[in-house]
mmCIF file of C-alpha atoms in Angstrom:
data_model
loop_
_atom_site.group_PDB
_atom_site.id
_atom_site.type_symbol
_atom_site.label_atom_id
_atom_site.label_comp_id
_atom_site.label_asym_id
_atom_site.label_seq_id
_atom_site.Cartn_x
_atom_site.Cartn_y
_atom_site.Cartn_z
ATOM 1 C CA UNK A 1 5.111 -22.390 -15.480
ATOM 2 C CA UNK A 2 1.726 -22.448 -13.965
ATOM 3 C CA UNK A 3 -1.951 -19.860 -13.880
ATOM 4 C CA UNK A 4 -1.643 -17.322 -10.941
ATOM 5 C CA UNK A 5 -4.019 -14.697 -9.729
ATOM 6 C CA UNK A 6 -3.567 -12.007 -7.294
ATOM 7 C CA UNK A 7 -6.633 -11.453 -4.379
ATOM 8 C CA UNK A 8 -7.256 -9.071 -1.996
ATOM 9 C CA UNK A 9 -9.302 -10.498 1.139
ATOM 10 C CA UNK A 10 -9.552 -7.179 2.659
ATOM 11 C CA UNK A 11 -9.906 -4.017 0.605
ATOM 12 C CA UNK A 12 -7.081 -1.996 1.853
ATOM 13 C CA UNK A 13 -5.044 -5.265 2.465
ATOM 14 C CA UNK A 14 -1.992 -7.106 0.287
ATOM 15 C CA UNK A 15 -2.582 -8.757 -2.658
ATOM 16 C CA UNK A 16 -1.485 -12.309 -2.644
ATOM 17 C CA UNK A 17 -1.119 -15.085 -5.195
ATOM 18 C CA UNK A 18 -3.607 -18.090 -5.656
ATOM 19 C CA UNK A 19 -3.847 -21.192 -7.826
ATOM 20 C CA UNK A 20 -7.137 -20.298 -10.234
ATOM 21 C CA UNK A 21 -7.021 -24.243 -11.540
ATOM 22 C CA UNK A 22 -9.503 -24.435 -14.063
ATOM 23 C CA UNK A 23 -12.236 -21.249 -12.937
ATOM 24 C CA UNK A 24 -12.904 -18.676 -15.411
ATOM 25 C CA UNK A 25 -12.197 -15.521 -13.381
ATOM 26 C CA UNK A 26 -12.471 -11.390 -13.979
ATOM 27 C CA UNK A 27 -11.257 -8.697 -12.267
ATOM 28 C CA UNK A 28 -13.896 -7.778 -9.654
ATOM 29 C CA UNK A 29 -15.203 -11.575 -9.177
ATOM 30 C CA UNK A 30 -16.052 -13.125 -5.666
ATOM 31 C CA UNK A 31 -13.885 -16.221 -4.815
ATOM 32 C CA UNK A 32 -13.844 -18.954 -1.838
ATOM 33 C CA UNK A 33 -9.974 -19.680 -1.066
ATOM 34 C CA UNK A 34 -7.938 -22.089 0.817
ATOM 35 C CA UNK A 35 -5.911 -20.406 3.554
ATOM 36 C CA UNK A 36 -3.752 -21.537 5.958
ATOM 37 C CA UNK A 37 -6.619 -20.393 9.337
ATOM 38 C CA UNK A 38 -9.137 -22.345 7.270
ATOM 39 C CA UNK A 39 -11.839 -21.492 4.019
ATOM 40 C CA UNK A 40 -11.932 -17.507 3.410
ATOM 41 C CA UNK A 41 -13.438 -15.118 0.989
ATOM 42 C CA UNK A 42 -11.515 -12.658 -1.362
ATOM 43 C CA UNK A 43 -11.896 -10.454 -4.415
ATOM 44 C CA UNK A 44 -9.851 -11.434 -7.498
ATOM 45 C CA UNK A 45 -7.488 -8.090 -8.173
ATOM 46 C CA UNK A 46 -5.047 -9.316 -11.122
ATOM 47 C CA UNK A 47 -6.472 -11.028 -14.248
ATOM 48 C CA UNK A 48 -4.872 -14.720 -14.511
ATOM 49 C CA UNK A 49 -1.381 -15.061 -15.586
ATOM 50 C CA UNK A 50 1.255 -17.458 -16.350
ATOM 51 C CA UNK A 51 4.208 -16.884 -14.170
ATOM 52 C CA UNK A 52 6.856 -19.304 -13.612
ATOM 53 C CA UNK A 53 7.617 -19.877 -9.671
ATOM 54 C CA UNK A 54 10.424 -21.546 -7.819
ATOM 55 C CA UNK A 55 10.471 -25.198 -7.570
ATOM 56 C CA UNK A 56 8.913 -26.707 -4.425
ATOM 57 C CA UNK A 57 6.684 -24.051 -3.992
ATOM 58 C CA UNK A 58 2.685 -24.598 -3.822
ATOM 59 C CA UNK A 59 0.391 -22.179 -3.908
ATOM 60 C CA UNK A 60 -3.163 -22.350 -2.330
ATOM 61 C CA UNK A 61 -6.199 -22.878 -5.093
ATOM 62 C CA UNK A 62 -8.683 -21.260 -5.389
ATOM 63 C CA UNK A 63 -12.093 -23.630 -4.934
ATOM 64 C CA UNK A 64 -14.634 -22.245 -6.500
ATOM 65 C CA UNK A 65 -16.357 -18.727 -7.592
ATOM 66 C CA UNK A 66 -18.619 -16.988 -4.395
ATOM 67 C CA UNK A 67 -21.771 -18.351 -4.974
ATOM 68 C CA UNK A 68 -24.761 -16.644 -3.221
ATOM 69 C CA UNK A 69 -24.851 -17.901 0.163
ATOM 70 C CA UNK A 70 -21.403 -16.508 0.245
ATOM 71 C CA UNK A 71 -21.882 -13.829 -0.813
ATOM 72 C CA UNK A 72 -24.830 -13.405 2.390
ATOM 73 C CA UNK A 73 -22.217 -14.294 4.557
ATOM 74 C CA UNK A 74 -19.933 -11.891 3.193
ATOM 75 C CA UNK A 75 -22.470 -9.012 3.398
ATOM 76 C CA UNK A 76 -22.859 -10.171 7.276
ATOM 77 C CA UNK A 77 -19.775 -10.009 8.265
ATOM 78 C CA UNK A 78 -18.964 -6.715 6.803
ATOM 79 C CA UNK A 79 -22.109 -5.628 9.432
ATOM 80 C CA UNK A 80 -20.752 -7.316 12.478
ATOM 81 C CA UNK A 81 -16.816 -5.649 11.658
ATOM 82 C CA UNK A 82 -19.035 -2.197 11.767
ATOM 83 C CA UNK A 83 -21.137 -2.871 14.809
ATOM 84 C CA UNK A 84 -18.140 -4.207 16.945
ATOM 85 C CA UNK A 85 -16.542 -1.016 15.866
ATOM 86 C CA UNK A 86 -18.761 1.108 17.224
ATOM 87 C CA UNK A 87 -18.859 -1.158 20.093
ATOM 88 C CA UNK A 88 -15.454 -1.022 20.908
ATOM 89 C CA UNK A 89 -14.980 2.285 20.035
ATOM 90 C CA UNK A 90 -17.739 3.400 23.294
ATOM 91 C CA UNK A 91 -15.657 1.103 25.525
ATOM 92 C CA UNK A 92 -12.281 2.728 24.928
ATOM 93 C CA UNK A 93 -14.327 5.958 26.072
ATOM 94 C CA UNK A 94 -15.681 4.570 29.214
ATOM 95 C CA UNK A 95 -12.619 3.365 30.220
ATOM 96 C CA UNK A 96 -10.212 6.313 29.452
ATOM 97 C CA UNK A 97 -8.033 3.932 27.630
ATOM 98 C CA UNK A 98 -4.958 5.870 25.295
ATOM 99 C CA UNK A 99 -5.455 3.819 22.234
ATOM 100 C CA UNK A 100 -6.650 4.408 18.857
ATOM 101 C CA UNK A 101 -8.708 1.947 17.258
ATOM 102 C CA UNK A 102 -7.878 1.128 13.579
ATOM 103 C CA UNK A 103 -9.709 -1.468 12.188
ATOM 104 C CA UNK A 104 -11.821 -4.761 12.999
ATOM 105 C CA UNK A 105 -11.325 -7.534 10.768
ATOM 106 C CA UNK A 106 -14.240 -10.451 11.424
ATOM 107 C CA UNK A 107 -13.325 -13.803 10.611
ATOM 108 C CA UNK A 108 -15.048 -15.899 7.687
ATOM 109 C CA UNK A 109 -16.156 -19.011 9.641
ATOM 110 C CA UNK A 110 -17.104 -16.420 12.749
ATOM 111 C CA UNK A 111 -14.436 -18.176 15.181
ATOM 112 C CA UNK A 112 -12.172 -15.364 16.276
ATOM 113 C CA UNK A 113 -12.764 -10.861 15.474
ATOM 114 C CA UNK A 114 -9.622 -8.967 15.437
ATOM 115 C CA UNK A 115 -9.654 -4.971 16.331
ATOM 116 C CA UNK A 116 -6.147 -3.472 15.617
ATOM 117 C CA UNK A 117 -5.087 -0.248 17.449
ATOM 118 C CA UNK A 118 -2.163 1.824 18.186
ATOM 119 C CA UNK A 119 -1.170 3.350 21.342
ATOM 120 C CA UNK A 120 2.441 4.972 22.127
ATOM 121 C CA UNK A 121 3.130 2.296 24.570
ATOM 122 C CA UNK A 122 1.760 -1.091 26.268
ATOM 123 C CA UNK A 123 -2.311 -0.612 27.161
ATOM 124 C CA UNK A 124 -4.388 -2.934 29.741
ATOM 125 C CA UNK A 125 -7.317 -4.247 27.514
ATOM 126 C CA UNK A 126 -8.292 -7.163 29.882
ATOM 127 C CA UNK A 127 -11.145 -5.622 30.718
ATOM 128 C CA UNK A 128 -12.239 -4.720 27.673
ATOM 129 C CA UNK A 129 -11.922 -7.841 26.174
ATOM 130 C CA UNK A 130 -14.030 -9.226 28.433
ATOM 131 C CA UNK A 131 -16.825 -6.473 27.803
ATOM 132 C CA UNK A 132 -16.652 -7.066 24.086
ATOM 133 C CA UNK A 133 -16.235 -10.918 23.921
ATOM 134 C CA UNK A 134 -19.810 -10.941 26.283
ATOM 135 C CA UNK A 135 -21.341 -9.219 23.435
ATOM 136 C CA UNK A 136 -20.146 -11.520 20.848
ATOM 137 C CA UNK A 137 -19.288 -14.377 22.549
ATOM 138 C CA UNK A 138 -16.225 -15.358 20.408
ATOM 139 C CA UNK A 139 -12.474 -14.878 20.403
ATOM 140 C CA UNK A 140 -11.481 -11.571 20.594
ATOM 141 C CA UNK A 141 -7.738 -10.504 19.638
ATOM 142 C CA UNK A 142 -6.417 -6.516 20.595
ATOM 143 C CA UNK A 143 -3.228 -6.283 17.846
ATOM 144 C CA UNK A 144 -0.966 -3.270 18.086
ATOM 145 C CA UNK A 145 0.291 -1.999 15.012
ATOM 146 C CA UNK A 146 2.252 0.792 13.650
ATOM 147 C CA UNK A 147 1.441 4.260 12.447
ATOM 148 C CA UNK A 148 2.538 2.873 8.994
ATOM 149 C CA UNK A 149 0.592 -0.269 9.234
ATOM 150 C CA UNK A 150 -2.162 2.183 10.119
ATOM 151 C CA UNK A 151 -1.833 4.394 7.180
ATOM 152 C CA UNK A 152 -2.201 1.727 4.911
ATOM 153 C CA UNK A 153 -4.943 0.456 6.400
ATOM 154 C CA UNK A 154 -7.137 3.823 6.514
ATOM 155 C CA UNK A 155 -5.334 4.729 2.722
ATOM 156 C CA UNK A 156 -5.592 8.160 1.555
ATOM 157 C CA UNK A 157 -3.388 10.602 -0.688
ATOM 158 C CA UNK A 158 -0.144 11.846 -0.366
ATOM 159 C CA UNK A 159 1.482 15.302 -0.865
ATOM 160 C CA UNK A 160 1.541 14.140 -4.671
ATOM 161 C CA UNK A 161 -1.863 14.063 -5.196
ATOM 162 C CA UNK A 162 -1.917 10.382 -5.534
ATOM 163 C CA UNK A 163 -2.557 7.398 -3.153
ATOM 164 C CA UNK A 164 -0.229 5.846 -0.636
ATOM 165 C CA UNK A 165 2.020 3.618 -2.009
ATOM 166 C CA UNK A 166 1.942 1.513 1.068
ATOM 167 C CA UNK A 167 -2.187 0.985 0.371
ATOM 168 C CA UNK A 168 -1.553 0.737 -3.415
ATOM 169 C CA UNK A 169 1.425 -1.483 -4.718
ATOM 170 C CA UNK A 170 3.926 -2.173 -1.988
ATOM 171 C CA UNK A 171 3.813 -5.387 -0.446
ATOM 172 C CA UNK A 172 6.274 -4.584 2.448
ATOM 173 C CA UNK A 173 7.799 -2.026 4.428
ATOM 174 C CA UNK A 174 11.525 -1.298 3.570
ATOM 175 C CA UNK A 175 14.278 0.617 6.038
ATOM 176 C CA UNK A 176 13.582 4.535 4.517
ATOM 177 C CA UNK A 177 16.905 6.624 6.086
ATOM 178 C CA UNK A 178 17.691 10.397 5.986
ATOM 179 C CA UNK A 179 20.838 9.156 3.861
ATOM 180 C CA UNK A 180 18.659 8.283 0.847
ATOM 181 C CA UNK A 181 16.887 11.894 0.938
ATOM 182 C CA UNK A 182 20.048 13.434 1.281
ATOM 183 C CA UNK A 183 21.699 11.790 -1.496
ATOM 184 C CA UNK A 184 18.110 12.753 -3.868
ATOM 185 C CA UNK A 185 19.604 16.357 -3.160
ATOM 186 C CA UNK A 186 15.799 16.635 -1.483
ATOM 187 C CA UNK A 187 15.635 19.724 1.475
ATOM 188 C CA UNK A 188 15.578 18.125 4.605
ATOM 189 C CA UNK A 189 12.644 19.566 5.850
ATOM 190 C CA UNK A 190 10.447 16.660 7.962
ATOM 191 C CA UNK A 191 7.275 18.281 6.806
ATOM 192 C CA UNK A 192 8.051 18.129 3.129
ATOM 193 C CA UNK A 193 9.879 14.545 3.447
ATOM 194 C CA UNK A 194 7.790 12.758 5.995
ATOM 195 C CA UNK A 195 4.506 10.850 5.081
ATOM 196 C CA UNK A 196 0.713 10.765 6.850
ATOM 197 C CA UNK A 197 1.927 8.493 8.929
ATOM 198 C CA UNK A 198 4.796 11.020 10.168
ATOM 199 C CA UNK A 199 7.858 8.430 9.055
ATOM 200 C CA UNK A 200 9.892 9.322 6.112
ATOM 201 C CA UNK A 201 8.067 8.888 3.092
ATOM 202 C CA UNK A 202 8.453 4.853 1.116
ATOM 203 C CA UNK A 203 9.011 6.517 -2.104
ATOM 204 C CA UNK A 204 12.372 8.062 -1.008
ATOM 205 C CA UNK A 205 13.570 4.844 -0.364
ATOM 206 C CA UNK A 206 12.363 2.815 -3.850
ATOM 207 C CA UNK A 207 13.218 5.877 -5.923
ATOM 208 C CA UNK A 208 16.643 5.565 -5.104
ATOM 209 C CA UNK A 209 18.581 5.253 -8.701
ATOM 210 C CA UNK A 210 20.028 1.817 -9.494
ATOM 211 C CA UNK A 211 24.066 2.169 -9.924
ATOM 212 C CA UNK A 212 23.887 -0.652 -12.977
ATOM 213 C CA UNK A 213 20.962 0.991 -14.937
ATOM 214 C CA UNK A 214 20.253 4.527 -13.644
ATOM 215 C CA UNK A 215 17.003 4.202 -13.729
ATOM 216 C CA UNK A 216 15.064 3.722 -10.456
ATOM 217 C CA UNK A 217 14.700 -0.123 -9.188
ATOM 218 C CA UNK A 218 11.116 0.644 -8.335
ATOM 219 C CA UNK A 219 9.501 2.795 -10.779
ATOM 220 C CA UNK A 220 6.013 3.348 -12.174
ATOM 221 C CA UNK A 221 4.899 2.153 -15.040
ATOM 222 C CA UNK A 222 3.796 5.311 -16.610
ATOM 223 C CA UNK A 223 6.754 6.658 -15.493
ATOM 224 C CA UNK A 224 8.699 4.756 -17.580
ATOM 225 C CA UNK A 225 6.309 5.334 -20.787
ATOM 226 C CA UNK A 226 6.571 9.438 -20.076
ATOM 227 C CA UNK A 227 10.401 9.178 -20.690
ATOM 228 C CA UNK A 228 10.568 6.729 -23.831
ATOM 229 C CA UNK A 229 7.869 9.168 -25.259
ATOM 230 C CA UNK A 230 9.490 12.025 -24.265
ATOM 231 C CA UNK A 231 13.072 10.389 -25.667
ATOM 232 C CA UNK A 232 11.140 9.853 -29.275
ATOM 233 C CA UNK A 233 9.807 13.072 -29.380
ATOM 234 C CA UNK A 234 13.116 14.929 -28.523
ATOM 235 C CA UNK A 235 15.370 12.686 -31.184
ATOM 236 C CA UNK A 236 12.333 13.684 -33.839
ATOM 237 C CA UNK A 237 12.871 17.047 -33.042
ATOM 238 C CA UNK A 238 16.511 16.659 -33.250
ATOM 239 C CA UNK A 239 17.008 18.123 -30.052
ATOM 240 C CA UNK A 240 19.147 14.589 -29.015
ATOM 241 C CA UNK A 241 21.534 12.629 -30.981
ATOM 242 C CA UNK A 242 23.667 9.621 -29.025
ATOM 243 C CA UNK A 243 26.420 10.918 -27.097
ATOM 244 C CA UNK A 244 29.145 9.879 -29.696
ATOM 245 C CA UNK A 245 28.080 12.249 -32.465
ATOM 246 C CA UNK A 246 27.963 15.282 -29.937
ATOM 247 C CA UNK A 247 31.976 14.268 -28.901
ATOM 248 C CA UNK A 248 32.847 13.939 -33.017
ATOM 249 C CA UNK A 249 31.448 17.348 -33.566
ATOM 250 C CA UNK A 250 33.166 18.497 -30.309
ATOM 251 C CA UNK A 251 36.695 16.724 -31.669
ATOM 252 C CA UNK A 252 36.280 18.313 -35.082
ATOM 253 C CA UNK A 253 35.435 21.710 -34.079
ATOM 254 C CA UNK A 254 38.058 22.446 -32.020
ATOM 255 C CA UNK A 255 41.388 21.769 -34.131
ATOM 256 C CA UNK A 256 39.721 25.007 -36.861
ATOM 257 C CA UNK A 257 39.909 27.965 -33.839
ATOM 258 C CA UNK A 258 43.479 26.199 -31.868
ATOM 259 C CA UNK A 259 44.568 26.868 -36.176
ATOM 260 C CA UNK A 260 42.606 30.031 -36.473
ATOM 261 C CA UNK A 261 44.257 31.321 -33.416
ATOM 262 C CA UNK A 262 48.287 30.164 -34.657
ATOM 263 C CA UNK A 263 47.485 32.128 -37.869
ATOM 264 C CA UNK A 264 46.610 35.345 -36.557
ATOM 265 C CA UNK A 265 49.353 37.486 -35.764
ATOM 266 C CA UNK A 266 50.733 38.701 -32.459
ATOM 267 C CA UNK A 267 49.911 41.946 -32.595
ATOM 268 C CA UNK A 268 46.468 41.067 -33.886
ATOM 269 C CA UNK A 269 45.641 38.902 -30.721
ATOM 270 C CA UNK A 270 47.433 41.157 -28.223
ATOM 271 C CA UNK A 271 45.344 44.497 -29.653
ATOM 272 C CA UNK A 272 42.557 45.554 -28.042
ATOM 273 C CA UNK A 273 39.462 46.868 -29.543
ATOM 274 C CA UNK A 274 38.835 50.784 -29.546
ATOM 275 C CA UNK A 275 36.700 51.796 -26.634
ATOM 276 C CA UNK A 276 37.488 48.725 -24.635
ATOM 277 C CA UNK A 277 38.411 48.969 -20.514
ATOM 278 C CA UNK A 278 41.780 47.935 -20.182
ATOM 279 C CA UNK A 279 42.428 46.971 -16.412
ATOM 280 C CA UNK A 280 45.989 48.265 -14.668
ATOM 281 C CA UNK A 281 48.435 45.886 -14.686
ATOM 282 C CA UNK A 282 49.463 44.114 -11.174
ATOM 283 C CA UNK A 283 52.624 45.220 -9.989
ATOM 284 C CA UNK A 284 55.179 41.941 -9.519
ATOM 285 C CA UNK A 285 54.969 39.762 -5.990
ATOM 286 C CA UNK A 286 58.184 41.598 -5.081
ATOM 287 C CA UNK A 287 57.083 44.914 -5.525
ATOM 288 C CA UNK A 288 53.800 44.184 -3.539
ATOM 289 C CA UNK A 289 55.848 42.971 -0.285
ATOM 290 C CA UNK A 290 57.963 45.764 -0.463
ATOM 291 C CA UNK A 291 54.882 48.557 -0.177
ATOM 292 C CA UNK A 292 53.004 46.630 2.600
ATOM 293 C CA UNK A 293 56.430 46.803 4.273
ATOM 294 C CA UNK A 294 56.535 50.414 4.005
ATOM 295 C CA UNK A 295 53.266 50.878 5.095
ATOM 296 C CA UNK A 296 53.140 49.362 8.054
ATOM 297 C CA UNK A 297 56.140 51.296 8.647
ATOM 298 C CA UNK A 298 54.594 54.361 8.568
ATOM 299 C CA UNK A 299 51.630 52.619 10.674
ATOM 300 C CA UNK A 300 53.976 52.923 13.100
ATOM 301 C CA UNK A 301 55.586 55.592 13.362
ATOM 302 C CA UNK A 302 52.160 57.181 13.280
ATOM 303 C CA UNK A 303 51.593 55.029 16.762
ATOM 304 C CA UNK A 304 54.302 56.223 18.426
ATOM 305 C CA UNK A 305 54.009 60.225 17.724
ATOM 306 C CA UNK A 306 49.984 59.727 19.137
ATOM 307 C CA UNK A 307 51.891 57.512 22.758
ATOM 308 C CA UNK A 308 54.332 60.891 22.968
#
């Protein structure tokens, strides 16, 4: 059992799990980590808990609170990510190059700015990387991502109403098939079933029921509250009792009508009410075969007087 804490070291980024040691930390707070490229900066997103992990496993610590120097360097960076956008952004035009630029991500300690960008296949960026790294004479990495990638990136809303999962809670990206919509009885209709990022939505996939529970392996947390709230209200109502009393009342209702109906007499249940429709009996099987017979008979002998 150890203290955990969940950062963010971009805003629309994953969340991942740090030592806290000792440090008093809040929501919101400013923190100088240990990462595996070197020192970096993050925001603290989950309040410290105590979660047990597996054995072996070490997580990184974090070393201290941002202090204001860092918090200088912080506010720099941020303005060289949206200068080298811009920058790059005018080069793509020069050049006539079919890529989309995403996002530029500028490295704490300065040593190496990443732009990501999608393109429908492979793109030529020597030259631009040489036009950008003589601006900023640094390291300069072009990474292609997806269109999902990219929609959690940028973030936004969903036909819902609410935000992307992808930028919100999910950590990965899971296989999403047209199976799993199907068997959601959902209408197959790739504008109503297909995200921003035109792939089938994430939540099709982690709203698929559970066979052991029923209840869906990945849902909300208010969710959940709506139906225990909505379960209270219904069995204070009395509009739900547990299953077995419904099949009792069920087992001892039906026994008074089979008895009602062995009491009454024949006639009685035979008789039908005055003013009542009575439909014409069918005639037997036999009779039936023996009148199509004899009409197609006559079918033909009507052919044969037109032929002469």
């Amino acid at each position: 059992m150890m203290k955990i804490i969940g950062v963010k070291f971009r805003e629309k980024g994953k969340i991942y799990h740090f030592d806290p040691a000792d440090l008093e930390l809040r929501l919101g707070d400013e923190v100088v980590v240990e990462t595996e490229r070197g020192i970096g900066y993050a925001r603290v997103y989950t309040i410290p808990i105590i979660h047990q992990i597996p054995t072996g496993k070490q997580l990184k610590k974090v070393l201290k609170k941002a202090s204001e120097e860092d918090l200088a360097v912080i506010q720099r960076n941020k303005e060289k990510e949206d200068e080298a956008f811009k920058l790059c952004l005018e080069k793509i035009k020069e050049r006539k190059l079919q890529m989309k630029l995403v996002d530029v991500e500028c490295l704490q300690d300065g040593s190496k700015v990443i732009f990501y960008f999608t393109a429908d296949g492979r793109i030529d960026f020597r030259e631009l990387v040489k036009d950008i790294a003589s601006k900023y004479k640094t390291r300069i990495e072009m990474r292609q991502i997806g269109v999902r990638d990219e929609a959690r990136m940028i973030s936004g809303y969903s036909t819902c109403g609410r935000p992307l999962c992808c930028s919100t809670f999910l950590r990965g990206f899971e296989p999403v098939s047209i199976k799993m919509a199907k068997n959601q009885s959902m209408t197959l209709n790739p504008a109503k079933i297909s995200g921003v990022c035109g792939r089938l939505m994430c939540c099709i996939g982690f709203e698929m029921e559970d066979k052991g529970t029923g209840r869906h392996p990945c849902a909300r947390k208010e969710k959940i509250t709506a139906e225990a709230e909505t379960e209270a209200v219904l069995q204070e109502e009395g509009f739900a009792g547990p299953p077995e009393e419904l099949k009792d009342t069920e087992a001892a209702a039906l026994p008074a009508v089979d008895e009602e109906i062995k009491a009454a007499p024949p006639e009685k249940i035979s008789a039908a009410p005055e003013g009542a429709v009575t439909r014409p009996e069918a005639p037997p099987p036999q009779q039936q075969k023996q009148e199509s017979q004899e009409e197609n008979r006559k079918r033909r002998r009507r052919r044969r007087k037109h032929r002469h």
